[in-house]
Coordinates of C-alpha atoms in Angstrom, one line a residue:
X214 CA -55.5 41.5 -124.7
X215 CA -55.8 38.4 -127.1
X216 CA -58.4 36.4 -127.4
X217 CA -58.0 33.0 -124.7
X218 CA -57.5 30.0 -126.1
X219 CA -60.0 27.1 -125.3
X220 CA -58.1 24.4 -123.0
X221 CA -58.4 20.5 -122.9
X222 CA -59.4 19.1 -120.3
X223 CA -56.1 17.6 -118.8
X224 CA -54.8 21.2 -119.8
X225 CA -57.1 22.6 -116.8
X226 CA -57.0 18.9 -114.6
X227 CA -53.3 19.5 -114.7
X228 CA -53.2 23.7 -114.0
X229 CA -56.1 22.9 -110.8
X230 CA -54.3 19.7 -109.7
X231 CA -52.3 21.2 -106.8
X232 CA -55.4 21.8 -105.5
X233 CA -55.5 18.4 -104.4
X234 CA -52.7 18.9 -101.5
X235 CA -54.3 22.4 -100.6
X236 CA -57.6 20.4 -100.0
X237 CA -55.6 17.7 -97.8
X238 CA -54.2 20.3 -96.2
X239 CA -57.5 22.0 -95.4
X240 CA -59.2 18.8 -94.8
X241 CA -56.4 17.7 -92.3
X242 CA -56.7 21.0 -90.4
X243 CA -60.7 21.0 -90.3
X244 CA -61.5 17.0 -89.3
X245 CA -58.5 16.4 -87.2
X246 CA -57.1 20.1 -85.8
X247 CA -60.2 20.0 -82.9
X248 CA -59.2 16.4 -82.0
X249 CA -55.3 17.6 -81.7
X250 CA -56.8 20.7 -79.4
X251 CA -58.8 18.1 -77.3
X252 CA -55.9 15.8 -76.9
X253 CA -53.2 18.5 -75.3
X254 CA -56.1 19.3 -73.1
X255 CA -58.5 21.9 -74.6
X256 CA -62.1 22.9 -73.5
X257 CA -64.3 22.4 -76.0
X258 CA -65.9 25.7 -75.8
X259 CA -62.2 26.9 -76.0
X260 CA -61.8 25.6 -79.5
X261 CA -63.3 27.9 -81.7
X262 CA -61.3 30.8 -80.0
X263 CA -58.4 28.5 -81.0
X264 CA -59.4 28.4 -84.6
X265 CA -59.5 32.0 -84.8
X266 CA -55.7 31.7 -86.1
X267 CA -57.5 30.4 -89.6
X268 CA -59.3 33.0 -90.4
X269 CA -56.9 35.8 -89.0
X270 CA -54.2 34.8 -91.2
X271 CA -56.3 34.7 -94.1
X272 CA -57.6 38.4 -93.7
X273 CA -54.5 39.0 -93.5
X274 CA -52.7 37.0 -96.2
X275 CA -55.6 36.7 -99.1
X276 CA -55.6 40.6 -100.2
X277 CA -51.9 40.7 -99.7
X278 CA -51.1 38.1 -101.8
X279 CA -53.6 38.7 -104.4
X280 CA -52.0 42.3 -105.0
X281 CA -48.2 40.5 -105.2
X282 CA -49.4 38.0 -107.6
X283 CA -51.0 40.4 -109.8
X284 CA -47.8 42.3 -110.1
X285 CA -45.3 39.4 -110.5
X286 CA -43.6 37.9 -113.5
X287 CA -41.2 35.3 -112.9
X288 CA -39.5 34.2 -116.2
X289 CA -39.9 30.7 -115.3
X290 CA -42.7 30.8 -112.7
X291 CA -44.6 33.8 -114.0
X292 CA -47.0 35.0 -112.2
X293 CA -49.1 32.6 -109.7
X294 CA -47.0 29.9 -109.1
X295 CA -44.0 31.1 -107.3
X296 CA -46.6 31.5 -104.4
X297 CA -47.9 28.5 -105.2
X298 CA -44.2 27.1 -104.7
X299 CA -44.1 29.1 -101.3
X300 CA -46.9 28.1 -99.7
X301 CA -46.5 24.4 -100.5
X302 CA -43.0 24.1 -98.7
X303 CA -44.4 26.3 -95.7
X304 CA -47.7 24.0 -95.5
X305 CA -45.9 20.8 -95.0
X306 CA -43.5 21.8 -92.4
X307 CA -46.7 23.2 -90.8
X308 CA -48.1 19.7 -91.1
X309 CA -45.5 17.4 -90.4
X310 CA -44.4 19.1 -87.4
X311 CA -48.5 20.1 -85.8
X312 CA -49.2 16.8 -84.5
X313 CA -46.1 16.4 -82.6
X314 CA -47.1 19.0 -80.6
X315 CA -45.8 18.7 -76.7
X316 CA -48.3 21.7 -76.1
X317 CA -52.0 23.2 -76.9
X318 CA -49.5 27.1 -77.7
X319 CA -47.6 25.2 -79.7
X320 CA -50.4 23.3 -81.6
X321 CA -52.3 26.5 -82.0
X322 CA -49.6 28.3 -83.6
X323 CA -48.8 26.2 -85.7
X324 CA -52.3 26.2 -86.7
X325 CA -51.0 30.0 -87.9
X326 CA -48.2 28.9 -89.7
X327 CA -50.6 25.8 -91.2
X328 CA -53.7 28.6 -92.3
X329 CA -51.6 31.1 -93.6
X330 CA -48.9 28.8 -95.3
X331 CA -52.0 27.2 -97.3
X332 CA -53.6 30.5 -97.9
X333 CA -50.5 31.8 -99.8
X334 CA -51.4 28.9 -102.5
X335 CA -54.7 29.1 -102.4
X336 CA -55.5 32.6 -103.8
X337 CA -53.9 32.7 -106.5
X338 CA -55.0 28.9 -108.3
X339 CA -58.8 31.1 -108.3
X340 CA -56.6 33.9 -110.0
X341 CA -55.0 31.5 -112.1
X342 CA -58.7 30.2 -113.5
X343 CA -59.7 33.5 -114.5
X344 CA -56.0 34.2 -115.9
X345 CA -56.2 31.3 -118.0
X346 CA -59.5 30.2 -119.5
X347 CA -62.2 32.5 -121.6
X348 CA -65.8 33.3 -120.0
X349 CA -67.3 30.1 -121.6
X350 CA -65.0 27.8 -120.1
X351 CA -64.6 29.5 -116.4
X352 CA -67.8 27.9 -114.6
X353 CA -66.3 24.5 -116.4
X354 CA -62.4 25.1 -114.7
X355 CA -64.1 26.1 -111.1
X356 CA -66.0 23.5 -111.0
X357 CA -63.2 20.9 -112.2
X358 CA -61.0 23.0 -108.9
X359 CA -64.4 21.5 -106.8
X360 CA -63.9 18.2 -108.4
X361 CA -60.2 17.8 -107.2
X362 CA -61.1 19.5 -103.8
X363 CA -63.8 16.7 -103.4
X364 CA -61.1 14.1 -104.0
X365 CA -58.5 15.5 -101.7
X366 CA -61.3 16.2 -99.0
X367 CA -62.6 12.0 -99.1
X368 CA -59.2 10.7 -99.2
X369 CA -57.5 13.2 -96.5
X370 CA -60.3 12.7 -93.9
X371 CA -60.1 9.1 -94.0
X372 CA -56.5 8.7 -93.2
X373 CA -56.5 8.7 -90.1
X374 CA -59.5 5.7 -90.0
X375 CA -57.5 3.8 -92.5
X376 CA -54.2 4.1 -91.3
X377 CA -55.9 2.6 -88.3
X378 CA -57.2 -0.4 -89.8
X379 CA -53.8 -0.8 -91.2
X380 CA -52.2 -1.7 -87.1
X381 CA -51.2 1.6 -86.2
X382 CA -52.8 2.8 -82.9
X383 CA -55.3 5.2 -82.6
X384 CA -54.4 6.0 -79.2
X385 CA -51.6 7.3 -76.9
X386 CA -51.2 8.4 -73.2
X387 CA -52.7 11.7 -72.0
X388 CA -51.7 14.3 -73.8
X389 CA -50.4 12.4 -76.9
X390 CA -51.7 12.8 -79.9
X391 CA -52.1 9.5 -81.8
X392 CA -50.2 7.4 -84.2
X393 CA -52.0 7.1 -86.7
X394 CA -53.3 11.5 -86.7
X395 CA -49.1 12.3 -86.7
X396 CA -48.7 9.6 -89.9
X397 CA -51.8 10.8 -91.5
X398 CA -50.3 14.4 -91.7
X399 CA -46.9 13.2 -92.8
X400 CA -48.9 11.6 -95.7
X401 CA -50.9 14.7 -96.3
X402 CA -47.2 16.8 -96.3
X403 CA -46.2 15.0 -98.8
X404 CA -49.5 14.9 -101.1
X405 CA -49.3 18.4 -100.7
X406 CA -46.0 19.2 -102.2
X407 CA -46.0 16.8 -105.2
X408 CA -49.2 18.3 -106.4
X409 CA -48.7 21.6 -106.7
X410 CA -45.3 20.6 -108.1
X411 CA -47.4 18.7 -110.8
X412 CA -49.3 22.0 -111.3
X413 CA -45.8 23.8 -111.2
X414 CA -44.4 21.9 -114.2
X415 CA -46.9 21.4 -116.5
X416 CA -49.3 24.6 -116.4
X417 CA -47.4 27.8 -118.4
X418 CA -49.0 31.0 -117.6
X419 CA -49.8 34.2 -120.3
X420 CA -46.8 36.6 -119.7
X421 CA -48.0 40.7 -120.0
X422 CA -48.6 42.3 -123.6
X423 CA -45.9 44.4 -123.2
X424 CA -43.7 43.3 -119.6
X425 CA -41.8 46.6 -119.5
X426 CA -45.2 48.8 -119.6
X427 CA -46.6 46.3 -117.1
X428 CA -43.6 46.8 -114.5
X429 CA -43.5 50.2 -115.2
X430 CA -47.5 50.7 -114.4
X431 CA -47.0 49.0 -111.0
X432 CA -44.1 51.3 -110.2
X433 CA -46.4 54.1 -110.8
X434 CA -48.9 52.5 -108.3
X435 CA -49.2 53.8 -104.6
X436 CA -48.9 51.7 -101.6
X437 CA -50.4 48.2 -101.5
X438 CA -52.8 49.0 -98.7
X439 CA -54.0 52.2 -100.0
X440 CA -54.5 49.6 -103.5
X441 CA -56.5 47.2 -101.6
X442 CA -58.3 50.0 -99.5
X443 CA -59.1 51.6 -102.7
X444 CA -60.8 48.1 -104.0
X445 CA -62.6 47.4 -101.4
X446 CA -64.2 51.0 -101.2
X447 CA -65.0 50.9 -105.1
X448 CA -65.9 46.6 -105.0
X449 CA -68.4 45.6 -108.0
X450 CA -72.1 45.8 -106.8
X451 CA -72.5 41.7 -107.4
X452 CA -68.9 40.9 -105.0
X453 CA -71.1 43.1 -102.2
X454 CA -74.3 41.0 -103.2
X455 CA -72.3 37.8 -103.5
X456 CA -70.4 38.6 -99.5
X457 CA -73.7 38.3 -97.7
X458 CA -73.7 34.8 -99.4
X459 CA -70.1 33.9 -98.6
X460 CA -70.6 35.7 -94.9
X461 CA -73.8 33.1 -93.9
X462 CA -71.7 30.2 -95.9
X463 CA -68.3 30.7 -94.3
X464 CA -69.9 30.9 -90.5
X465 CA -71.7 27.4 -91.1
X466 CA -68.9 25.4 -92.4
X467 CA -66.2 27.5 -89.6
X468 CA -68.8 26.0 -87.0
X469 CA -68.3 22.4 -88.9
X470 CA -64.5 22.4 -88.6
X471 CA -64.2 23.4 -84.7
X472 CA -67.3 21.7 -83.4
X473 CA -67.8 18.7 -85.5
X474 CA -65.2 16.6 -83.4
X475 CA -67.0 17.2 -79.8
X476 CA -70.5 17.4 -81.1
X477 CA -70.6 14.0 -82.7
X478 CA -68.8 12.4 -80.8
X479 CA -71.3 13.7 -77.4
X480 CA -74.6 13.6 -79.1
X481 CA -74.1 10.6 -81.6
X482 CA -71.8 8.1 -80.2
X483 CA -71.8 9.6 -76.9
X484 CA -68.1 9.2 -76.1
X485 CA -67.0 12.8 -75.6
X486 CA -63.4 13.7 -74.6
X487 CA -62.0 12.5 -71.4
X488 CA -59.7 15.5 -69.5
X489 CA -56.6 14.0 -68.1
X490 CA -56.7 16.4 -65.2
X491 CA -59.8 14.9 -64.5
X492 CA -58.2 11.3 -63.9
X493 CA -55.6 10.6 -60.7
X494 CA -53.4 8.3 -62.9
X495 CA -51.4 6.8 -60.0
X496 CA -54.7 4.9 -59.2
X497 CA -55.0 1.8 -61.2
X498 CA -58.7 1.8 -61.5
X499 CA -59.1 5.8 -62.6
X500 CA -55.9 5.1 -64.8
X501 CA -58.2 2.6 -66.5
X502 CA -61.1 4.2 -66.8
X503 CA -58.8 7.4 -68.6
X504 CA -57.8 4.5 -70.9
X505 CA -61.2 3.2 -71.8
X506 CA -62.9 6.7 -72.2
X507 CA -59.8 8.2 -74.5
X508 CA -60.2 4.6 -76.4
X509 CA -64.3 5.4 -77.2
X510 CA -63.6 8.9 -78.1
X511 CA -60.3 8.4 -80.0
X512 CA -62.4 5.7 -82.4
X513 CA -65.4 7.9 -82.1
X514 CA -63.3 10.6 -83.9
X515 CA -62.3 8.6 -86.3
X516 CA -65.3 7.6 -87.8
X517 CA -66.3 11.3 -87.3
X518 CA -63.1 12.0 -89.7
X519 CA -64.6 9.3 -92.0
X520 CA -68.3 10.8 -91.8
X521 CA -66.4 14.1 -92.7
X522 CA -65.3 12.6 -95.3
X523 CA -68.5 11.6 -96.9
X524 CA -69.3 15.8 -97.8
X525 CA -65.7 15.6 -99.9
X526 CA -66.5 12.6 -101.9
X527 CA -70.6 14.2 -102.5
X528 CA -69.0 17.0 -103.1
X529 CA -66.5 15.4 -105.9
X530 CA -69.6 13.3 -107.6
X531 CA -71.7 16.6 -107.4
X532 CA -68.9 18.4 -109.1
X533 CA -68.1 15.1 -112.0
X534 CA -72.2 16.0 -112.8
X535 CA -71.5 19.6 -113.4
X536 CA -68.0 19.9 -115.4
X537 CA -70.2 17.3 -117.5
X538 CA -72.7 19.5 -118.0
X539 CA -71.0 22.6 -118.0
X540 CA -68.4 21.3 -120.8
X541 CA -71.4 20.9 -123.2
X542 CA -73.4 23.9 -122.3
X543 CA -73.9 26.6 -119.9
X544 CA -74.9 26.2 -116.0
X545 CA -77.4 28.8 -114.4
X546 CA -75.5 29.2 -111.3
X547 CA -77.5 31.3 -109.8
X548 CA -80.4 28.5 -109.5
X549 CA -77.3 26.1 -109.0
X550 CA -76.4 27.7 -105.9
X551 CA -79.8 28.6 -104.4
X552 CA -80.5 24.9 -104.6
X553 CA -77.2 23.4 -103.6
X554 CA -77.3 25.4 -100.5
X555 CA -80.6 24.5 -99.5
X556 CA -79.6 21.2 -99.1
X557 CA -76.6 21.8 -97.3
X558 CA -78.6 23.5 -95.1
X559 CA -80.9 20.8 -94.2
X560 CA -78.1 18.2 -93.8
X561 CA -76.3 20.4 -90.9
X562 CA -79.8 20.4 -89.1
X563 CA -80.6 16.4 -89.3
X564 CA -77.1 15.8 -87.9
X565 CA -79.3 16.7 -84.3
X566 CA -82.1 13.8 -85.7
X567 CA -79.7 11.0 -86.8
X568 CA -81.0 7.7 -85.3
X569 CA -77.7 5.8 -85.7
X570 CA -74.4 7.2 -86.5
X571 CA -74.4 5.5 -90.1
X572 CA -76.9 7.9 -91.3
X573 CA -74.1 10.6 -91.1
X574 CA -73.1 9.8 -94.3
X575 CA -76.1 10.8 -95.6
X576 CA -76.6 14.3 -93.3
X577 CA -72.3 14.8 -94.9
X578 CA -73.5 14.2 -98.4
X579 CA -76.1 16.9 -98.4
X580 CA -73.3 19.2 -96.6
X581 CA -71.5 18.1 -99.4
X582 CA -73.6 19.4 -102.5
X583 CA -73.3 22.7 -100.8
X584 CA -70.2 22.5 -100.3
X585 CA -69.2 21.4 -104.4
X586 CA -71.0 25.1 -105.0
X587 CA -69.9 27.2 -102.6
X588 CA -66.4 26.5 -104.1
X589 CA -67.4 27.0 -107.9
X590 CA -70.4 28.9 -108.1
X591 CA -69.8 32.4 -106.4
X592 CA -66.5 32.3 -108.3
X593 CA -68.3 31.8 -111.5
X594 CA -70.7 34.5 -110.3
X595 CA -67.9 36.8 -109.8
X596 CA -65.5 36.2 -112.7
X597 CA -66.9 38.4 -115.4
X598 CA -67.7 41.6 -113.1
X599 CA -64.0 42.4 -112.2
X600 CA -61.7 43.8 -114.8
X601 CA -58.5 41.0 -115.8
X602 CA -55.5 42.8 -114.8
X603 CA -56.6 43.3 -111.3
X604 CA -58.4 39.5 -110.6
X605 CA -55.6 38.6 -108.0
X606 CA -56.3 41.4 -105.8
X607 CA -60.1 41.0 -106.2
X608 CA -60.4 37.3 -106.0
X609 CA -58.0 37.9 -102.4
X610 CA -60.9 40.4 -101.5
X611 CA -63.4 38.5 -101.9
X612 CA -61.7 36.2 -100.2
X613 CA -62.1 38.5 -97.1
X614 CA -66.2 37.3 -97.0
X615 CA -64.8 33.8 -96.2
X616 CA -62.5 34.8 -93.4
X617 CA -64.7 37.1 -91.6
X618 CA -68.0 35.5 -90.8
X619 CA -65.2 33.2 -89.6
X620 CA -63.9 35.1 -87.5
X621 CA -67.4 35.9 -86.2
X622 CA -67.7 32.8 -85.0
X623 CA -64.7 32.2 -83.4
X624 CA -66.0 35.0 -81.0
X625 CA -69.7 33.9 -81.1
X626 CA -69.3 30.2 -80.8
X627 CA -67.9 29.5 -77.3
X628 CA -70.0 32.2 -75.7
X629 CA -73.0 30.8 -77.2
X630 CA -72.2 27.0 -76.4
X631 CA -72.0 28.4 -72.5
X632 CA -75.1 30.9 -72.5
X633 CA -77.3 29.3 -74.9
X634 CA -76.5 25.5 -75.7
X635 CA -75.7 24.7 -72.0
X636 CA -72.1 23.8 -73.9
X637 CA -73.6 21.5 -76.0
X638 CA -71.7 21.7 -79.2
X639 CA -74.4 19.7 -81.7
X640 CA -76.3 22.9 -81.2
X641 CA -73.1 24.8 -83.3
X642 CA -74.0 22.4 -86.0
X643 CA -78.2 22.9 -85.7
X644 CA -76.7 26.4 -86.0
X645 CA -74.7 25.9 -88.9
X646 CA -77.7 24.8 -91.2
X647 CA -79.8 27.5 -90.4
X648 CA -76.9 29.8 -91.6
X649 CA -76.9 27.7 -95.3
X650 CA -80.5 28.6 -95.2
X651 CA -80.0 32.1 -94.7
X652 CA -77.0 32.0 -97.4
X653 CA -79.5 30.5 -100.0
X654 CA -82.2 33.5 -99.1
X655 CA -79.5 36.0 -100.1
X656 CA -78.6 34.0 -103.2
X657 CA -81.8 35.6 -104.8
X658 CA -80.5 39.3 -104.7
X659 CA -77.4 37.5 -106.4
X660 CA -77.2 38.9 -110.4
X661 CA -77.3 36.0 -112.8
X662 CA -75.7 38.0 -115.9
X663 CA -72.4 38.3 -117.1
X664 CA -71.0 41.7 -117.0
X665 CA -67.7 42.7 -118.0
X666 CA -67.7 46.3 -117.3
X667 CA -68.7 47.1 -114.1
X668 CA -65.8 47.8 -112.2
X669 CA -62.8 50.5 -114.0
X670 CA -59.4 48.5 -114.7

């Protein structure tokens, strides 16, 4: 294979940029899914048993579309982005229609549709980095994918708070879901679509060698499971290294997205969810009282959105610092990641400490510096040890450490909140920083070296 040109930078701003709509999509889904769920009625130890759709459809949907991708060639498209195209279109149904939802069935599975939809673009913009860019520049195009994801994750969460300021309600009858939350995902269907169109027309991809040997060694291929079965039986020694790392990661920030809602709003502004059933609404005084309590939460979970927030825009500045660095000389992302983690491990904890809620921010920026390297730096780790022609089907493996410690605790997390938090949910997120910690423990069997043989093609 050729040698890979060095890109500019608006070369690999403009092939990463539809990451920005993934990122509202996923930061959408994460701040304001939970507060949907709690709205058409949900228990809040129900509601990471309701998430389990995420990470169900991404086992499902990562390896599978990583082995497509790596054997499609679109004359036009080539080889990444016709999924891209798919999974954008998808994705902002998904959103437009999920907060118009009559029903908690119907908001969860859309939630499905939503998770899997994204998930179909996601995996293959890694791909594309690692298609793309030479050794020395990938830490520098990962990184730069944080730095949009940091944007889209500050702008997204703050919709709905803004939109609110702007006159729109924050607040509807029982089992409506607000205004300004159905407006806010409009926005973000929209955002999403005309990014990765950006990315779409102004990012060409490098067609095969030889494109009649390439189709002609896929035909000679077995079955795509027995492929991806294959993969994951013979996976590089640094992706099994780099999974306990992911596993311990993935479970914190899972806990974040279902339980940040109800455990902020409880513990810190102590205004948790009011349940309709709760209420007899044809008495004007408990009517009231519905009305008041849905009022304190509904503006409680907005500044929780915008506290959210606060880890996307830390998590942008963190990333600015590195492609700065990392376009001049080389990171040690080993030390990187140890570090970055470690941090994000004490914010989760002080969210349990905070005197007032304004010191969020700072408990979300420290979340957020683990979060800028959880989405560059085991990338970068994992680049050089998996052979080119197969990266799709490896990056949507390793994808499969993000969705199950996921799914581990959408099966863990409500039975613990009842057996052990007395269904407290700031205890998920006390929980959540202890699992950073443990990620940045396994960081140190991590290999810091880059290796370029260690798996056959």
């Amino acid at each position: 294979m050729p040698v890979k040109p060095r890109l500019s930078f608006w070369q690999i701003w403009n092939m990463s940029f539809g990451f920005l709509g993934i990122q509202f999509g996923f930061a959408l889904q994460g701040g304001f899914v939970s507060r949907i769920f709690q709205t058409l009625g949900a228990e809040k130890d129900s509601l990471p048993f309701l998430w389990i759709a995420a990470p169900l459809t991404g086992l499902l949907v990562q390896p599978i579309v990583g082995y497509f991708s790596d054997r499609t060639w679109h004359p036009w498209l080539g080889r990444r982005r016709p999924f891209f195209l798919a999974g954008a279109v998808l994705s902002s149904i998904a959103l437009i229609f999920m907060p118009h939802s009559p029903t908690l069935w119907m908001a969860a599975g859309l939630l499905w549709v939503l998770d899997a939809s994204i998930n179909i673009s996601m995996e293959p913009f890694r791909a594309l980095v690692a298609d793309k860019l030479p050794e020395s520049q990938r830490s520098y195009g990962f990184v730069l994918q944080t730095l949009i994801i940091g944007i889209g994750t500050w702008v997204a969460s703050n919709l709905p708070w803004f939109i609110t300021r702007l006159g729109v309600p924050n607040e509807a009858g029982p089992g409506v879901v607000p205004p300004s939350v159905q407006i806010a995902f409009a926005i973000g269907a929209f955002v999403f679509m005309a990014s990765i169109l950006v990315t779409v027309f102004t990012t060409r991809e490098y067609p095969p060698d030889d494109l009649q040997a390439f189709r002609q060694q896929h035909q000679r291929e077995g079955n795509f499971l027995g492929e991806i079965l294959h993969h994951v039986a013979h996976m590089p020694a640094q992706m099994r290294r780099l999974g306990w790392v992911q596993f311990f990661s993935w479970f914190a920030f899972f806990a974040m997205w279902s339980l940040a809602t109800p455990g902020l709003t409880e513990h810190v502004f102590h205004a948790p969810a009011p349940l309709a059933g709760a209420y007899d609404m044809s008495i004007p005084a408990q009517a009231e009282a519905f009305r008041a309590a849905n009022a304190a939460y509904q503006n409680a979970a907005d500044l929780v959105g915008s506290y959210m927030g606060w880890y996307g825009l830390s998590s942008m500045l963190v990333a600015l610092l590195l492609t700065l660095y990392a376009a001049r000389r080389g990171l040690n992302r080993k030390a990187v990641h140890l570090a970055s983690l470690t941090l994000g491990g004490l914010g989760f904890i002080s969210m349990y400490f905070v005197p007032q809620p304004a010191w969020l921010i700072l408990s979300f920026a420290l979340v957020g510096v683990a979060w800028a390297s959880i989405l560059s730096m085991p990338y970068a780790l994992l680049s050089s040890h998996v052979p080119a022609d197969r990266m799709g089907i490896y990056m949507g493996i390793f994808n499969m450490f993000i969705v199950i410690p996921q799914i581990v605790a959408a099966t863990l997390l409500g039975p613990l909140m009842r057996g052990l938090f007395d269904n407290q949910s700031i205890h998920a997120l006390v929980l959540s920083g202890v699992s950073l910690l443990l990620a940045a423990v396994a960081v140190l069997r991590v290999s810091n070296q880059v290796a370029t043989d260690e798996v056959p093609a």
